[in-house]
């Protein structure tokens, strides 16, 4: 009979095996069978005051070196698994970064890779997913399954565009987006806490309701008077002096719109509140053992209600990032499944804000990669490029986070005895 200890050891071998397999594939297909030609990695933009030289390397050689490095990291992970030790998080991050570098080098054979542009755009495109994931983490950490993130993003996107257009003020648009999405989250919280409704069903109904309402208003109102109610434009880019001149990091983190800056601040703030404060300890207690939390005087219903509501307001900010932070106008169903991707990101990030944000960047990277790859390698099918991050996500869930555990009381209604 297999003991729990033996099961844990077997599970621990999955990560190095998956890493080793990916390393071999990289070595063979991006290296030995890769594309010939030099690739130039541009560290500085042409407009930067500080110009650093490009890094030139043969595309196939880069694939070979990357494959060997990934295989070495897999070996390190295997040595940890033999000792029944977990693979450090930095190993997975470095492993992914090496793989991405090899892929970029393969795509850009005989061309250049604008690192700052790709990284900065990936962050902008990932902001709605990041903020949606934060809403999911805040809800699920207190035991409420938030399937309605899609609807919260769409509500925020609609209200930000309309209110900003009418008032000619982006801050009013952001405030309206956050408030309306919070109200939508209140409905989820009330039905889940007060009426003990099935949380997944409530979330799905809210998504369908928001899609129907926004589609109707878009067709009957926004298209009829777009110049007045659906033409807000985008917020100005804020450039922080000195810091924005730092190569790569400057354009990505210190030269952006306010929605990006807010997302960068919100992620560590939620992490700190969850894991370093009494408030976060109470929230996690409610999500793990609501009866025990109630016994020591924590109001389970009130805690769940406010965490779900505040999480919804953050998702509304993510919706605002879609319109006034990127597109400049509202479009039908423009959230495009980002809410459901955010749910996957929550699981991939193990209900940890920092890890979830990093996972969300993978999807932002996939969007810009599809556009950029079509420019530098028009012969490669864009659908193939698009599916790469999703395949990576499946591999990551199976190989790296397959044994992650959600909060014990997730989706379980609590009735005070």
Coordinates of C-alpha atoms in Angstrom, one line a residue:
X1 CA 0.0 0.0 0.0
X2 CA 1.3 3.4 -1.0
X3 CA 1.9 5.7 2.0
X4 CA 1.2 9.5 1.9
X5 CA 4.9 10.1 2.1
X6 CA 5.5 8.0 -1.0
X7 CA 2.7 9.8 -2.8
X8 CA 4.3 13.2 -1.9
X9 CA 7.7 12.1 -3.3
X10 CA 6.1 10.8 -6.5
X11 CA 4.3 14.1 -7.0
X12 CA 7.5 16.0 -6.3
X13 CA 9.1 14.3 -9.4
X14 CA 6.5 15.8 -11.8
X15 CA 8.1 19.3 -12.0
X16 CA 11.6 18.2 -12.9
X17 CA 10.2 15.7 -15.5
X18 CA 8.1 18.3 -17.1
X19 CA 11.0 20.8 -17.0
X20 CA 13.3 18.3 -18.6
X21 CA 10.9 17.5 -21.3
X22 CA 10.4 21.1 -22.2
X23 CA 14.2 21.6 -22.1
X24 CA 14.7 18.8 -24.6
X25 CA 12.0 20.2 -26.9
X26 CA 13.7 23.6 -26.8
X27 CA 17.1 22.2 -27.5
X28 CA 15.9 20.2 -30.5
X29 CA 13.3 22.3 -32.2
X30 CA 14.5 25.9 -31.3
X31 CA 18.2 24.9 -31.3
X32 CA 19.4 22.0 -33.4
X33 CA 16.5 22.2 -35.9
X34 CA 16.0 26.0 -35.3
X35 CA 16.3 28.9 -37.7
X36 CA 19.6 30.3 -39.0
X37 CA 20.4 33.9 -38.7
X38 CA 21.5 36.5 -36.1
X39 CA 19.0 38.0 -33.7
X40 CA 19.6 41.3 -32.0
X41 CA 18.1 41.9 -28.5
X42 CA 17.5 45.7 -28.2
X43 CA 18.0 46.7 -24.5
X44 CA 17.5 50.4 -25.1
X45 CA 14.8 52.2 -27.2
X46 CA 16.0 54.6 -29.9
X47 CA 14.5 57.5 -28.0
X48 CA 16.2 56.7 -24.7
X49 CA 18.9 59.1 -23.4
X50 CA 21.0 56.2 -22.3
X51 CA 21.8 53.9 -25.2
X52 CA 23.1 50.4 -24.4
X53 CA 24.5 48.1 -27.2
X54 CA 22.3 45.4 -28.6
X55 CA 23.0 41.8 -27.7
X56 CA 23.6 39.8 -31.0
X57 CA 23.6 36.0 -31.0
X58 CA 22.8 33.3 -33.6
X59 CA 19.2 32.1 -33.3
X60 CA 19.9 28.4 -33.3
X61 CA 22.9 28.8 -30.9
X62 CA 20.5 30.7 -28.5
X63 CA 18.1 27.8 -28.7
X64 CA 20.8 25.2 -28.0
X65 CA 22.1 27.2 -25.0
X66 CA 18.6 27.8 -23.7
X67 CA 17.7 24.2 -24.0
X68 CA 20.9 23.2 -22.1
X69 CA 20.2 25.8 -19.4
X70 CA 16.6 24.6 -19.0
X71 CA 17.8 21.0 -18.8
X72 CA 20.3 22.0 -16.1
X73 CA 17.5 23.7 -14.1
X74 CA 15.5 20.5 -14.5
X75 CA 18.4 18.6 -13.0
X76 CA 18.6 21.0 -10.1
X77 CA 14.9 20.5 -9.5
X78 CA 15.4 16.7 -9.7
X79 CA 18.1 16.8 -7.1
X80 CA 15.7 18.7 -4.8
X81 CA 13.0 16.2 -5.4
X82 CA 15.3 13.3 -4.5
X83 CA 15.8 15.0 -1.2
X84 CA 12.1 15.5 -0.9
X85 CA 12.5 19.3 -1.1
X86 CA 10.4 21.7 -3.0
X87 CA 11.7 23.5 -6.1
X88 CA 12.3 27.1 -5.3
X89 CA 10.1 29.6 -7.0
X90 CA 13.0 31.4 -8.6
X91 CA 13.9 28.3 -10.5
X92 CA 10.5 28.2 -12.2
X93 CA 10.8 32.0 -13.0
X94 CA 14.3 31.6 -14.5
X95 CA 13.2 28.5 -16.4
X96 CA 10.2 30.4 -17.9
X97 CA 12.4 33.5 -18.8
X98 CA 15.0 31.3 -20.5
X99 CA 12.2 29.6 -22.5
X100 CA 10.7 32.9 -23.6
X101 CA 14.1 34.2 -24.6
X102 CA 14.6 31.1 -26.8
X103 CA 11.2 31.6 -28.4
X104 CA 11.8 35.3 -29.1
X105 CA 15.2 34.4 -30.6
X106 CA 13.7 31.8 -32.8
X107 CA 10.9 34.1 -34.1
X108 CA 13.3 37.0 -34.7
X109 CA 16.0 35.2 -36.7
X110 CA 17.7 37.9 -38.9
X111 CA 15.7 40.5 -37.1
X112 CA 15.7 42.3 -33.7
X113 CA 13.7 41.9 -30.5
X114 CA 12.6 45.2 -28.9
X115 CA 12.6 44.0 -25.3
X116 CA 11.3 47.2 -23.7
X117 CA 8.4 47.5 -26.1
X118 CA 7.3 43.8 -25.7
X119 CA 7.6 43.9 -21.9
X120 CA 5.9 47.2 -21.6
X121 CA 3.0 46.3 -23.9
X122 CA 2.6 42.9 -22.2
X123 CA 2.2 44.6 -18.9
X124 CA -0.4 47.0 -20.2
X125 CA -2.4 44.2 -21.8
X126 CA -2.1 42.1 -18.7
X127 CA -3.5 44.8 -16.3
X128 CA -7.2 43.8 -16.7
X129 CA -6.3 40.1 -16.1
X130 CA -4.1 41.1 -13.1
X131 CA -6.8 43.1 -11.5
X132 CA -9.5 40.5 -12.3
X133 CA -7.3 37.9 -10.6
X134 CA -6.9 40.2 -7.5
X135 CA -10.7 40.3 -7.3
X136 CA -10.8 36.5 -7.6
X137 CA -8.2 36.0 -4.9
X138 CA -10.0 38.4 -2.5
X139 CA -13.3 36.6 -3.0
X140 CA -11.9 33.0 -2.9
X141 CA -9.7 33.6 0.1
X142 CA -12.8 34.3 2.2
X143 CA -14.7 31.3 0.6
X144 CA -16.7 32.9 -2.2
X145 CA -16.2 31.6 -5.7
X146 CA -16.2 34.6 -8.0
X147 CA -17.2 33.4 -11.5
X148 CA -18.6 36.9 -12.2
X149 CA -15.2 38.5 -12.9
X150 CA -16.0 38.7 -16.6
X151 CA -19.1 40.7 -15.8
X152 CA -17.2 42.9 -13.4
X153 CA -14.6 43.7 -16.0
X154 CA -17.2 44.4 -18.7
X155 CA -19.2 46.6 -16.3
X156 CA -16.1 48.6 -15.5
X157 CA -15.1 49.0 -19.1
X158 CA -18.6 50.3 -20.1
X159 CA -19.0 52.7 -17.2
X160 CA -15.4 54.1 -17.6
X161 CA -16.0 54.8 -21.3
X162 CA -19.4 56.4 -20.9
X163 CA -18.8 58.5 -17.8
X164 CA -15.4 59.7 -19.0
X165 CA -17.0 60.7 -22.3
X166 CA -19.9 62.5 -20.7
X167 CA -17.9 64.3 -18.0
X168 CA -14.7 64.7 -19.9
X169 CA -12.9 63.5 -16.8
X170 CA -11.0 60.2 -16.6
X171 CA -11.0 60.1 -12.8
X172 CA -14.8 60.2 -12.7
X173 CA -14.8 57.3 -15.2
X174 CA -12.5 55.3 -13.0
X175 CA -14.6 56.0 -9.9
X176 CA -17.8 55.0 -11.8
X177 CA -16.2 51.8 -13.0
X178 CA -15.1 50.8 -9.5
X179 CA -18.4 51.7 -7.8
X180 CA -20.7 49.9 -10.4
X181 CA -18.5 46.8 -10.4
X182 CA -18.6 46.8 -6.6
X183 CA -22.4 47.0 -6.7
X184 CA -22.4 44.0 -9.0
X185 CA -20.2 42.1 -6.5
X186 CA -22.6 43.0 -3.7
X187 CA -25.3 41.0 -5.6
X188 CA -23.0 38.0 -5.7
X189 CA -22.1 38.4 -2.0
X190 CA -25.7 38.8 -0.8
X191 CA -27.0 35.8 -2.8
X192 CA -24.1 33.7 -1.6
X193 CA -24.1 34.8 2.1
X194 CA -27.7 35.7 2.8
X195 CA -29.6 33.3 0.6
X196 CA -27.0 30.5 0.4
X197 CA -27.4 30.4 -3.4
X198 CA -25.1 28.2 -5.5
X199 CA -22.2 30.6 -6.1
X200 CA -21.2 29.4 -9.6
X201 CA -24.8 29.7 -10.9
X202 CA -25.1 33.2 -9.5
X203 CA -21.8 34.2 -11.1
X204 CA -22.8 32.8 -14.5
X205 CA -26.2 34.6 -14.4
X206 CA -24.5 37.9 -13.5
X207 CA -22.1 37.5 -16.5
X208 CA -24.9 36.8 -18.9
X209 CA -26.9 39.7 -17.5
X210 CA -24.1 42.2 -17.9
X211 CA -23.3 41.0 -21.4
X212 CA -27.0 41.4 -22.4
X213 CA -27.3 44.8 -20.9
X214 CA -24.1 46.2 -22.3
X215 CA -24.8 44.8 -25.7
X216 CA -28.3 46.4 -25.7
X217 CA -27.0 49.8 -24.5
X218 CA -24.1 49.6 -27.0
X219 CA -26.5 49.0 -29.9
X220 CA -29.3 51.3 -28.9
X221 CA -27.3 54.2 -27.3
X222 CA -23.6 54.2 -27.8
X223 CA -23.6 53.6 -31.6
X224 CA -26.2 56.3 -32.0
X225 CA -24.2 59.0 -30.3
X226 CA -20.7 57.6 -30.1
X227 CA -19.0 61.0 -30.2
X228 CA -20.8 62.1 -27.0
X229 CA -21.0 58.9 -24.9
X230 CA -18.3 56.5 -26.3
X231 CA -15.3 58.5 -27.3
X232 CA -13.3 59.1 -24.2
X233 CA -9.8 58.5 -25.7
X234 CA -7.1 57.2 -23.4
X235 CA -5.4 58.7 -20.4
X236 CA -2.1 60.4 -20.8
X237 CA 1.1 58.5 -20.2
X238 CA 2.9 59.6 -17.0
X239 CA 6.6 59.7 -17.2
X240 CA 8.5 59.6 -13.8
X241 CA 11.7 61.6 -14.2
X242 CA 15.0 59.8 -13.9
X243 CA 13.4 56.4 -13.2
X244 CA 11.8 56.2 -16.7
X245 CA 15.3 56.5 -18.2
X246 CA 16.4 53.2 -16.7
X247 CA 16.9 50.6 -19.5
X248 CA 14.0 48.1 -19.8
X249 CA 12.6 48.7 -16.3
X250 CA 12.1 52.4 -16.9
X251 CA 9.7 52.2 -19.9
X252 CA 7.9 49.2 -18.4
X253 CA 7.3 50.4 -14.8
X254 CA 7.9 54.1 -14.7
X255 CA 6.4 55.4 -18.0
X256 CA 2.8 54.4 -18.2
X257 CA -0.9 55.3 -17.6
X258 CA -2.3 55.6 -14.1
X259 CA -4.2 52.3 -14.4
X260 CA -0.9 50.4 -14.8
X261 CA 0.7 52.3 -11.8
X262 CA -2.4 51.5 -9.7
X263 CA -2.1 47.8 -10.6
X264 CA 1.5 47.7 -9.7
X265 CA 0.6 49.2 -6.3
X266 CA -2.5 47.0 -5.7
X267 CA -0.8 43.7 -6.1
X268 CA 1.8 44.0 -3.3
X269 CA -0.7 45.8 -1.1
X270 CA -3.2 42.9 -1.3
X271 CA -0.3 40.5 -0.7
X272 CA 0.8 42.5 2.4
X273 CA -2.8 42.7 3.8
X274 CA -3.5 39.0 3.2
X275 CA -0.3 37.6 4.7
X276 CA 1.1 40.3 7.0
X277 CA -1.9 41.8 8.8
X278 CA -4.5 40.8 11.3
X279 CA -7.2 41.7 8.8
X280 CA -5.7 39.3 6.3
X281 CA -5.4 36.5 8.9
X282 CA -9.1 36.9 9.7
X283 CA -10.0 36.8 6.0
X284 CA -8.0 33.6 5.5
X285 CA -9.5 32.1 8.6
X286 CA -13.0 32.7 7.2
X287 CA -12.0 31.0 4.0
X288 CA -10.4 28.0 5.7
X289 CA -12.4 27.4 8.9
X290 CA -15.4 29.7 9.1
X291 CA -16.8 27.9 12.2
X292 CA -13.5 28.3 14.1
X293 CA -13.4 32.0 12.9
X294 CA -17.0 32.5 14.1
X295 CA -16.1 30.9 17.5
X296 CA -13.4 33.5 18.2
X297 CA -15.7 36.4 17.3
X298 CA -15.1 37.0 13.6
X299 CA -18.2 37.9 11.7
X300 CA -18.0 35.5 8.8
X301 CA -20.8 37.0 6.7
X302 CA -19.6 40.6 7.1
X303 CA -16.0 39.6 6.3
X304 CA -17.0 37.8 3.2
X305 CA -19.3 40.6 2.1
X306 CA -16.7 43.3 2.2
X307 CA -13.9 41.3 0.7
X308 CA -16.0 40.3 -2.3
X309 CA -17.3 43.9 -2.7
X310 CA -13.8 45.5 -2.5
X311 CA -12.5 42.8 -4.9
X312 CA -15.3 43.7 -7.3
X313 CA -14.2 47.4 -7.3
X314 CA -10.7 46.3 -8.2
X315 CA -12.1 44.3 -11.1
X316 CA -13.9 47.4 -12.2
X317 CA -10.6 49.2 -12.3
X318 CA -9.4 46.4 -14.5
X319 CA -12.4 47.1 -16.8
X320 CA -11.5 50.8 -16.9
X321 CA -8.0 49.7 -18.0
X322 CA -9.6 48.1 -21.1
X323 CA -11.2 51.3 -22.3
X324 CA -9.6 54.5 -21.1
X325 CA -6.4 52.7 -20.3
X326 CA -5.9 51.1 -23.7
X327 CA -8.6 50.9 -26.4
X328 CA -10.1 54.4 -26.0
X329 CA -13.7 53.3 -26.5
X330 CA -16.1 50.6 -25.4
X331 CA -16.8 47.6 -27.7
X332 CA -19.3 44.8 -27.6
X333 CA -18.1 42.1 -25.1
X334 CA -14.6 43.7 -25.2
X335 CA -13.5 41.8 -22.0
X336 CA -13.1 38.9 -24.4
X337 CA -12.9 36.1 -21.7
X338 CA -10.3 38.0 -19.6
X339 CA -12.4 37.3 -16.5
X340 CA -12.2 33.5 -17.1
X341 CA -8.5 33.8 -17.8
X342 CA -8.2 35.6 -14.5
X343 CA -9.8 32.6 -12.8
X344 CA -7.2 30.3 -14.3
X345 CA -4.5 32.8 -13.2
X346 CA -5.8 32.6 -9.6
X347 CA -5.3 28.8 -9.6
X348 CA -2.0 29.0 -11.4
X349 CA -0.8 31.6 -8.9
X350 CA -1.9 29.4 -5.9
X351 CA -4.2 32.1 -4.6
X352 CA -1.1 34.3 -4.1
X353 CA -1.3 37.9 -5.5
X354 CA 2.3 38.0 -6.5
X355 CA 2.3 34.7 -8.3
X356 CA -1.0 35.4 -9.9
X357 CA 0.3 38.7 -11.3
X358 CA 3.3 36.9 -12.8
X359 CA 1.0 34.3 -14.4
X360 CA -1.2 37.1 -15.8
X361 CA 1.8 38.5 -17.5
X362 CA 2.1 35.3 -19.5
X363 CA -1.3 36.1 -21.2
X364 CA -0.4 39.7 -21.8
X365 CA 2.8 38.5 -23.4
X366 CA 0.9 36.1 -25.6
X367 CA -1.3 39.0 -27.0
X368 CA 1.6 41.2 -28.0
X369 CA 3.6 38.2 -29.2
X370 CA 0.9 37.3 -31.7
X371 CA 1.1 40.8 -33.2
X372 CA 4.8 41.2 -33.1
X373 CA 5.5 37.7 -34.4
X374 CA 3.3 38.4 -37.5
X375 CA 5.6 41.3 -38.3
X376 CA 9.0 39.7 -37.9
X377 CA 8.0 36.2 -39.0
X378 CA 4.9 36.5 -41.3
X379 CA 5.3 32.9 -42.5
X380 CA 4.6 31.4 -39.1
X381 CA 0.9 30.9 -38.4
X382 CA -0.2 33.4 -35.7
X383 CA -2.6 30.8 -34.3
X384 CA 0.4 28.6 -33.4
X385 CA 1.9 31.6 -31.5
X386 CA -1.3 32.3 -29.8
X387 CA -1.7 28.9 -28.4
X388 CA 1.8 28.7 -26.9
X389 CA 0.9 30.5 -23.5
X390 CA -2.2 28.3 -23.1
X391 CA -0.2 25.2 -23.6
X392 CA 2.4 26.5 -21.2
X393 CA -0.4 27.2 -18.7
X394 CA -1.7 23.6 -19.0
X395 CA 1.8 22.3 -18.5
X396 CA 2.4 24.6 -15.5
X397 CA -0.9 23.6 -13.8
X398 CA -0.2 19.8 -14.3
X399 CA 3.6 19.9 -13.7
X400 CA 4.1 22.7 -11.2
X401 CA 0.9 23.5 -9.3
X402 CA -1.1 20.3 -9.7
X403 CA -0.9 19.8 -5.9
X404 CA -2.0 23.4 -5.0
X405 CA -4.9 23.5 -2.6
X406 CA -7.7 26.1 -2.6
X407 CA -9.2 27.5 0.6
X408 CA -11.1 24.6 2.4
X409 CA -14.3 26.5 2.7
X410 CA -14.4 27.7 -0.9
X411 CA -18.0 27.7 -2.3
X412 CA -19.3 26.2 0.9
X413 CA -22.1 28.3 2.4
X414 CA -21.8 29.0 6.1
X415 CA -24.8 28.8 8.3
X416 CA -24.3 30.1 11.8
X417 CA -25.4 27.5 14.3

